[in-house]
Short mmCIF file of C-alpha atoms in Angstrom, two decimals:
data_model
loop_
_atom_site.label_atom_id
_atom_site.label_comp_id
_atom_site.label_asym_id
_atom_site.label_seq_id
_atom_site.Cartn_x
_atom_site.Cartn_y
_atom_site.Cartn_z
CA UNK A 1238 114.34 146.43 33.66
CA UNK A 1239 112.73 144.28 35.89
CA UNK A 1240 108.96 145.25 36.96
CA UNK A 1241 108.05 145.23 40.14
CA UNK A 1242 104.16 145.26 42.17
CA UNK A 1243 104.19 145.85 46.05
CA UNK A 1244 101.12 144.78 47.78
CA UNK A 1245 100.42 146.62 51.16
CA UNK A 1246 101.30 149.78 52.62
CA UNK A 1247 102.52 149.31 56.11
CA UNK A 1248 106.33 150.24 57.21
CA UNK A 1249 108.12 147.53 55.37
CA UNK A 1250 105.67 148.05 52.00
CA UNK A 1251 106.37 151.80 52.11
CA UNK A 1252 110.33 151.63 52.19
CA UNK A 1253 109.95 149.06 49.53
CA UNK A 1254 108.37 151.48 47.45
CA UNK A 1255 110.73 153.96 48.24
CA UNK A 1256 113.83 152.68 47.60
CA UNK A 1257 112.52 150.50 44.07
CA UNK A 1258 111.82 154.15 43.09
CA UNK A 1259 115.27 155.12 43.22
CA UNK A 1260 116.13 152.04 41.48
CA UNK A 1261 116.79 152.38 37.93
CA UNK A 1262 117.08 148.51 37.27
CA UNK A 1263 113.73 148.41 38.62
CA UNK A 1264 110.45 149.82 37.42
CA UNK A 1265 107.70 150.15 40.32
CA UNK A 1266 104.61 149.65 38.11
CA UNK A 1267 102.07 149.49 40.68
CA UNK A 1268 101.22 149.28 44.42
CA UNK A 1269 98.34 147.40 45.98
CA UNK A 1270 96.47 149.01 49.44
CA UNK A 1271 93.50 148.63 50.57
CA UNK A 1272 93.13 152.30 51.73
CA UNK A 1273 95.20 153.62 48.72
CA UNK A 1274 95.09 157.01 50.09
CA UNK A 1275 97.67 155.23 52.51
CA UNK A 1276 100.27 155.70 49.47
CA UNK A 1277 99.15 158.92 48.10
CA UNK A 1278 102.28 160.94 49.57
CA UNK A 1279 104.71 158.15 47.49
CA UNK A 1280 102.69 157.65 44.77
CA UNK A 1281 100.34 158.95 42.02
CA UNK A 1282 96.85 158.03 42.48
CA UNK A 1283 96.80 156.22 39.19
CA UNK A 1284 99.19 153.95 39.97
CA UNK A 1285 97.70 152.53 43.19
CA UNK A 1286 94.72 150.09 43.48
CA UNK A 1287 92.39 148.42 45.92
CA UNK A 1288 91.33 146.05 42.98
CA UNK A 1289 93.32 142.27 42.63
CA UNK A 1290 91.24 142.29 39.28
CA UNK A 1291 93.31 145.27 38.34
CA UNK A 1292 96.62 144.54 39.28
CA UNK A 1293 99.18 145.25 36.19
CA UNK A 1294 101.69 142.41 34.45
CA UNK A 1295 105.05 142.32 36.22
CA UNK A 1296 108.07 140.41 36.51
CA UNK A 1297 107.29 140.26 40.62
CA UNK A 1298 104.56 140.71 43.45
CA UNK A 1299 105.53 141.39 46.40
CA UNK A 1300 103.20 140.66 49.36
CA UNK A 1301 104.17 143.07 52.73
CA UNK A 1302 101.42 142.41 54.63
CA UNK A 1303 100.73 141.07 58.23
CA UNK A 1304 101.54 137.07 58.90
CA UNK A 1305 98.50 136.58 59.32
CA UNK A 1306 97.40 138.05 55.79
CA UNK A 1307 99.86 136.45 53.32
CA UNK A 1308 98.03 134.14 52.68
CA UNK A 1309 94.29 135.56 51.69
CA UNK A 1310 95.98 137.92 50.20
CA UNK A 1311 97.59 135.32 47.79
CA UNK A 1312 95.05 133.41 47.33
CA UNK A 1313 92.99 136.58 46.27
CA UNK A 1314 95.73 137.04 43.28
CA UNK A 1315 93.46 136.27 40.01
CA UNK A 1316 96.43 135.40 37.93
CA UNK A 1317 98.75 132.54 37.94
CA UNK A 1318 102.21 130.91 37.17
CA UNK A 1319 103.69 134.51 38.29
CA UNK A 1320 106.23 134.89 40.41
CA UNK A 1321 104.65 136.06 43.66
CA UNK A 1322 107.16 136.65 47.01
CA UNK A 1323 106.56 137.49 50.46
CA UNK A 1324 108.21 139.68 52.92
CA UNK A 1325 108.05 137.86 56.62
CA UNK A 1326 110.57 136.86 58.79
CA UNK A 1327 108.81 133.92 60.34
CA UNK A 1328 106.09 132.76 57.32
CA UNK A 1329 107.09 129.55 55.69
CA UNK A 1330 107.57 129.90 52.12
CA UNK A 1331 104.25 127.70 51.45
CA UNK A 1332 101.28 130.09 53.19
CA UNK A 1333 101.72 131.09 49.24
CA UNK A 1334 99.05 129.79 46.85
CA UNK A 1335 100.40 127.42 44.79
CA UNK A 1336 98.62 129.04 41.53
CA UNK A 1337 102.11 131.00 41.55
CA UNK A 1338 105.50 130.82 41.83
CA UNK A 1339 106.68 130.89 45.28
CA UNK A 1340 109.48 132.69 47.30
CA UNK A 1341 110.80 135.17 49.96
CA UNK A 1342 112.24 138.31 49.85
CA UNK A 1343 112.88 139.29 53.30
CA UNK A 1344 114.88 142.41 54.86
CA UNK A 1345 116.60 141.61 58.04
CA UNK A 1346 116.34 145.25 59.49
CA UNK A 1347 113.89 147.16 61.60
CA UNK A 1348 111.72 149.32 59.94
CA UNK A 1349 110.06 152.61 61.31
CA UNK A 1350 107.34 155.14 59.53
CA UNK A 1351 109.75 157.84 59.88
CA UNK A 1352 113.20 156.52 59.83
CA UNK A 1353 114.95 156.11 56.88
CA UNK A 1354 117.29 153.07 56.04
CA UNK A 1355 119.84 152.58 54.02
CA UNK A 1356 119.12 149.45 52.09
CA UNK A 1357 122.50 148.68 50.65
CA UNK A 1358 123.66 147.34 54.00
CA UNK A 1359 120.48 145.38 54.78
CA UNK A 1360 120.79 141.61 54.17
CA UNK A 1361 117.89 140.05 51.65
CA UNK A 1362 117.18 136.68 52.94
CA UNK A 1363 115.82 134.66 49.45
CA UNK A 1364 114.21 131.62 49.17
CA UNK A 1365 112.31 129.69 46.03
CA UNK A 1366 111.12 126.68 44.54
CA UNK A 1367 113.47 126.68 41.10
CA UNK A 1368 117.06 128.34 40.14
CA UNK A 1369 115.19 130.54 37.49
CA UNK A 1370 113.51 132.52 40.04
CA UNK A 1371 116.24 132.44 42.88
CA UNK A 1372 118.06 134.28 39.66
CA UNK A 1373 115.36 137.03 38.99
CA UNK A 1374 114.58 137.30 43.39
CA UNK A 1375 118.80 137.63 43.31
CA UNK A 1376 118.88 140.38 40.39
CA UNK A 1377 116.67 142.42 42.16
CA UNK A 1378 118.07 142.21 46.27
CA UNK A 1379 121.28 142.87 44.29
CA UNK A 1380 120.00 146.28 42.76
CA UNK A 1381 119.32 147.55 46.58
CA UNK A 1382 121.30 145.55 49.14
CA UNK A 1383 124.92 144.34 49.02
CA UNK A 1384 124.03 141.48 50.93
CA UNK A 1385 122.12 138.77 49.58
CA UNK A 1386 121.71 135.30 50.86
CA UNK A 1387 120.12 132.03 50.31
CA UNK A 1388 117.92 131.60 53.51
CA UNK A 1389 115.26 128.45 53.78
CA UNK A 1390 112.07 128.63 55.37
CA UNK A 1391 114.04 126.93 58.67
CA UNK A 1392 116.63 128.84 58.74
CA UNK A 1393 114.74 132.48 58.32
CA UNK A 1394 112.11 131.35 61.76
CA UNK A 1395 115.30 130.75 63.48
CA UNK A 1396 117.16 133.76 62.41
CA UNK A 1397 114.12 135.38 62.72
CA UNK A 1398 114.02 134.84 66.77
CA UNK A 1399 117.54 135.36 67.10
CA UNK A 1400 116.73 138.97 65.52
CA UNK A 1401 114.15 139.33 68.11
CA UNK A 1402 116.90 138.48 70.97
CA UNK A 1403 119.40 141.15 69.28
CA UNK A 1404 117.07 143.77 68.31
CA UNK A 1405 113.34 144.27 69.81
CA UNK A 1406 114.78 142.64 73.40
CA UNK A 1407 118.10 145.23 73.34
CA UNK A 1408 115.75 147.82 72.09
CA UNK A 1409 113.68 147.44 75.20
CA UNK A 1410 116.68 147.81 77.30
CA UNK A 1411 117.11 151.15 76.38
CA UNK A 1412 113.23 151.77 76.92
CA UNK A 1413 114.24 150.75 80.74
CA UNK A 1414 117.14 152.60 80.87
CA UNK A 1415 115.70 155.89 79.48
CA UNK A 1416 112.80 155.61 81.58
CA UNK A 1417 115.36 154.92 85.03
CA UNK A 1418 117.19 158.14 83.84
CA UNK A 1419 114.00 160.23 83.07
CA UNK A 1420 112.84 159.72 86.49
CA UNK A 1421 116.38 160.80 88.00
CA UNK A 1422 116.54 163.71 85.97
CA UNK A 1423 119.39 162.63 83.53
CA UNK A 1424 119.73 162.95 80.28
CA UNK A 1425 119.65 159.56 77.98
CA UNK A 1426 122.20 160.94 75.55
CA UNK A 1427 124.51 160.14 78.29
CA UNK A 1428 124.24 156.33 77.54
CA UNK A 1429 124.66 156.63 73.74
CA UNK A 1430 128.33 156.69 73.31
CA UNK A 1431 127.97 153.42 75.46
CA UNK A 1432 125.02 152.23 73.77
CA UNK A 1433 127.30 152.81 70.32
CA UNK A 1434 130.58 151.22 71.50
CA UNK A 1435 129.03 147.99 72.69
CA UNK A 1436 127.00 147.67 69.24
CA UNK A 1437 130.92 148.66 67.56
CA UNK A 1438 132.92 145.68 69.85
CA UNK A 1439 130.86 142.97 68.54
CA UNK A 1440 132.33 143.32 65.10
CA UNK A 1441 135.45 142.85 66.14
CA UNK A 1442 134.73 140.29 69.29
CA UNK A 1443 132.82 137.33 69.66
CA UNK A 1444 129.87 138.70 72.10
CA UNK A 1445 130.74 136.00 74.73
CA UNK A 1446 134.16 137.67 74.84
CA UNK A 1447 132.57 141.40 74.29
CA UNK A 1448 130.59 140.79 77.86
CA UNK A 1449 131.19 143.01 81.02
CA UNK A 1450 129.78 143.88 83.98
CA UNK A 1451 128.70 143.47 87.49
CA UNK A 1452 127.08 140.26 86.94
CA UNK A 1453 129.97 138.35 84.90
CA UNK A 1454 132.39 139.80 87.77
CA UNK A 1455 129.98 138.28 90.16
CA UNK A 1456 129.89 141.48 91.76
CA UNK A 1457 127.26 140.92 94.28
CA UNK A 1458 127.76 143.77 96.36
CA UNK A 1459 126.68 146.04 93.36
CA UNK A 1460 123.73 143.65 91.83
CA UNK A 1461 122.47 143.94 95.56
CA UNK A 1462 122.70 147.70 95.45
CA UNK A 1463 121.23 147.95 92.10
CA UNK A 1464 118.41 145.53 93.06
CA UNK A 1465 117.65 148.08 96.17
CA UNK A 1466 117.32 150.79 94.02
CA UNK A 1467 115.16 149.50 91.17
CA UNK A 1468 111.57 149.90 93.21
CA UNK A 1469 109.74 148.51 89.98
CA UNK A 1470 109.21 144.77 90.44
CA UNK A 1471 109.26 143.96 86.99
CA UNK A 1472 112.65 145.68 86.35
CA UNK A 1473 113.83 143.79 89.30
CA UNK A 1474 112.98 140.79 87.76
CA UNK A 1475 114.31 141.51 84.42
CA UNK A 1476 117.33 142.62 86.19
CA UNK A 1477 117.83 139.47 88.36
CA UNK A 1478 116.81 136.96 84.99
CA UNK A 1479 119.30 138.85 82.68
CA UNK A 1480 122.44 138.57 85.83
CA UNK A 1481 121.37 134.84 85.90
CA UNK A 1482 121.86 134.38 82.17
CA UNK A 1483 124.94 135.92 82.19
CA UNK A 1484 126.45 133.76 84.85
CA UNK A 1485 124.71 130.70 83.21
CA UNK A 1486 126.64 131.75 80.14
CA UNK A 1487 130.22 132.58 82.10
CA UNK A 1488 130.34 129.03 83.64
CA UNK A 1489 130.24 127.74 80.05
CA UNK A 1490 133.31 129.24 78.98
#
């Protein structure tokens, strides 16, 4: 059984913890926060600490903290040669100390307090310094995900800002488009059989070929009318960047 520490408690540390407790090739041995009443509703009290001094032997430490904090927080670890991983998207693999082993374990998903996730279709992005520990990083993304690759340091920034294209950019779509149908009085669930078979097509179709619309038609009568009718500025520009892209994109085809 391979023995696991999490260190932090935001959104990612939390469904860490969660689904390494429903595990049963792994044993969650201890969490690190620094308000450990932050874990109390996952975890006994005994088995969380504020203290690096009294963080347990395990097979694994895995840092889920802020960018900005992987690497005091490593460097705050008062053991060494361990194998200690972080979580991040966009971190290179050496903000890690060098008193430890080095690697990533990082979940290509968004992650929200109160949304569950189902793990085993989340792809683990690994990275390490030697093929012992890519072994022991592999057994355990391998006990949780059915999708494991070998991502470098490179190759997880840019993936990470393609996610950011795909996922945080789309997501803010629908944060316009639910905000244009609250103030007309229409309900958003209206959209979501849309929203759904777009997010279905490009499985089966490249998304160059999966595009539509008014601006790939060069429909300028309607982008005119829809530019009239959008009185927010900054949804007008959005709206007029985005129709540019995607005729940008068409001529390339």
């Amino acid at each position: 059984m391979l023995k696991v520490i999490v260190i932090g408690s935001g959104n990612v540390a939390q469904h860490f913890i969660k689904v390494f407790l429903q595990t049963k090739e792994v044993s969650l041995v201890q969490a690190f926060a620094r308000k450990t009443e932050s874990l109390f509703h996952l975890l006994p009290k005994e088995q969380i600490t504020n203290d690096y001094k009294a963080l347990l032997e395990a097979d694994i430490y895995l840092i889920s903290v802020t960018d900005n904090a992987i690497s005091e927080v490593s460097n705050q670890l008062t053991f060494t040669n361990k194998l200690v991983v972080h979580t991040s998207g966009t971190s290179n693999i050496d903000v890690l100390s060098t008193k430890n082993r080095k690697g990533v374990f990082y979940p290509l998903q968004t992650f929200s307090k109160d949304k569950a996730v189902d793990f085993s279709s989340i792809p683990i992005c690994l990275e390490v310094e030697n093929n012992r520990d890519y072994e022991t990083l592999e057994f355990l993304a391998k006990t949780i995900s059915n999708k494991v690759y070998s991502i470098d340091s490179v190759q997880r920034s840019t993936l990470h800002v393609a996610a950011v294209f795909v996922s945080n950019f789309v997501n803010h779509m629908y944060v316009i488009g639910n905000d244009i149908c609250q103030k007309n009085e229409i309900p958003f669930e209206i959209l979501q059989p849309l929203i759904q078979e777009v997010a279905n097509k490009i499985t089966v179709l490249a998304p160059k070929e999966a595009q539509t619309g008014p601006a790939l038609r060069n429909d300028t009568q309607t982008i005119e009318k829809h530019l009239q009718f959008l009185k927010d500025s900054n949804y007008q520009d959005i709206y007029q960047l985005l129709t540019q892209s995607i005729q940008h994109v068409a001529k390339e085809l």
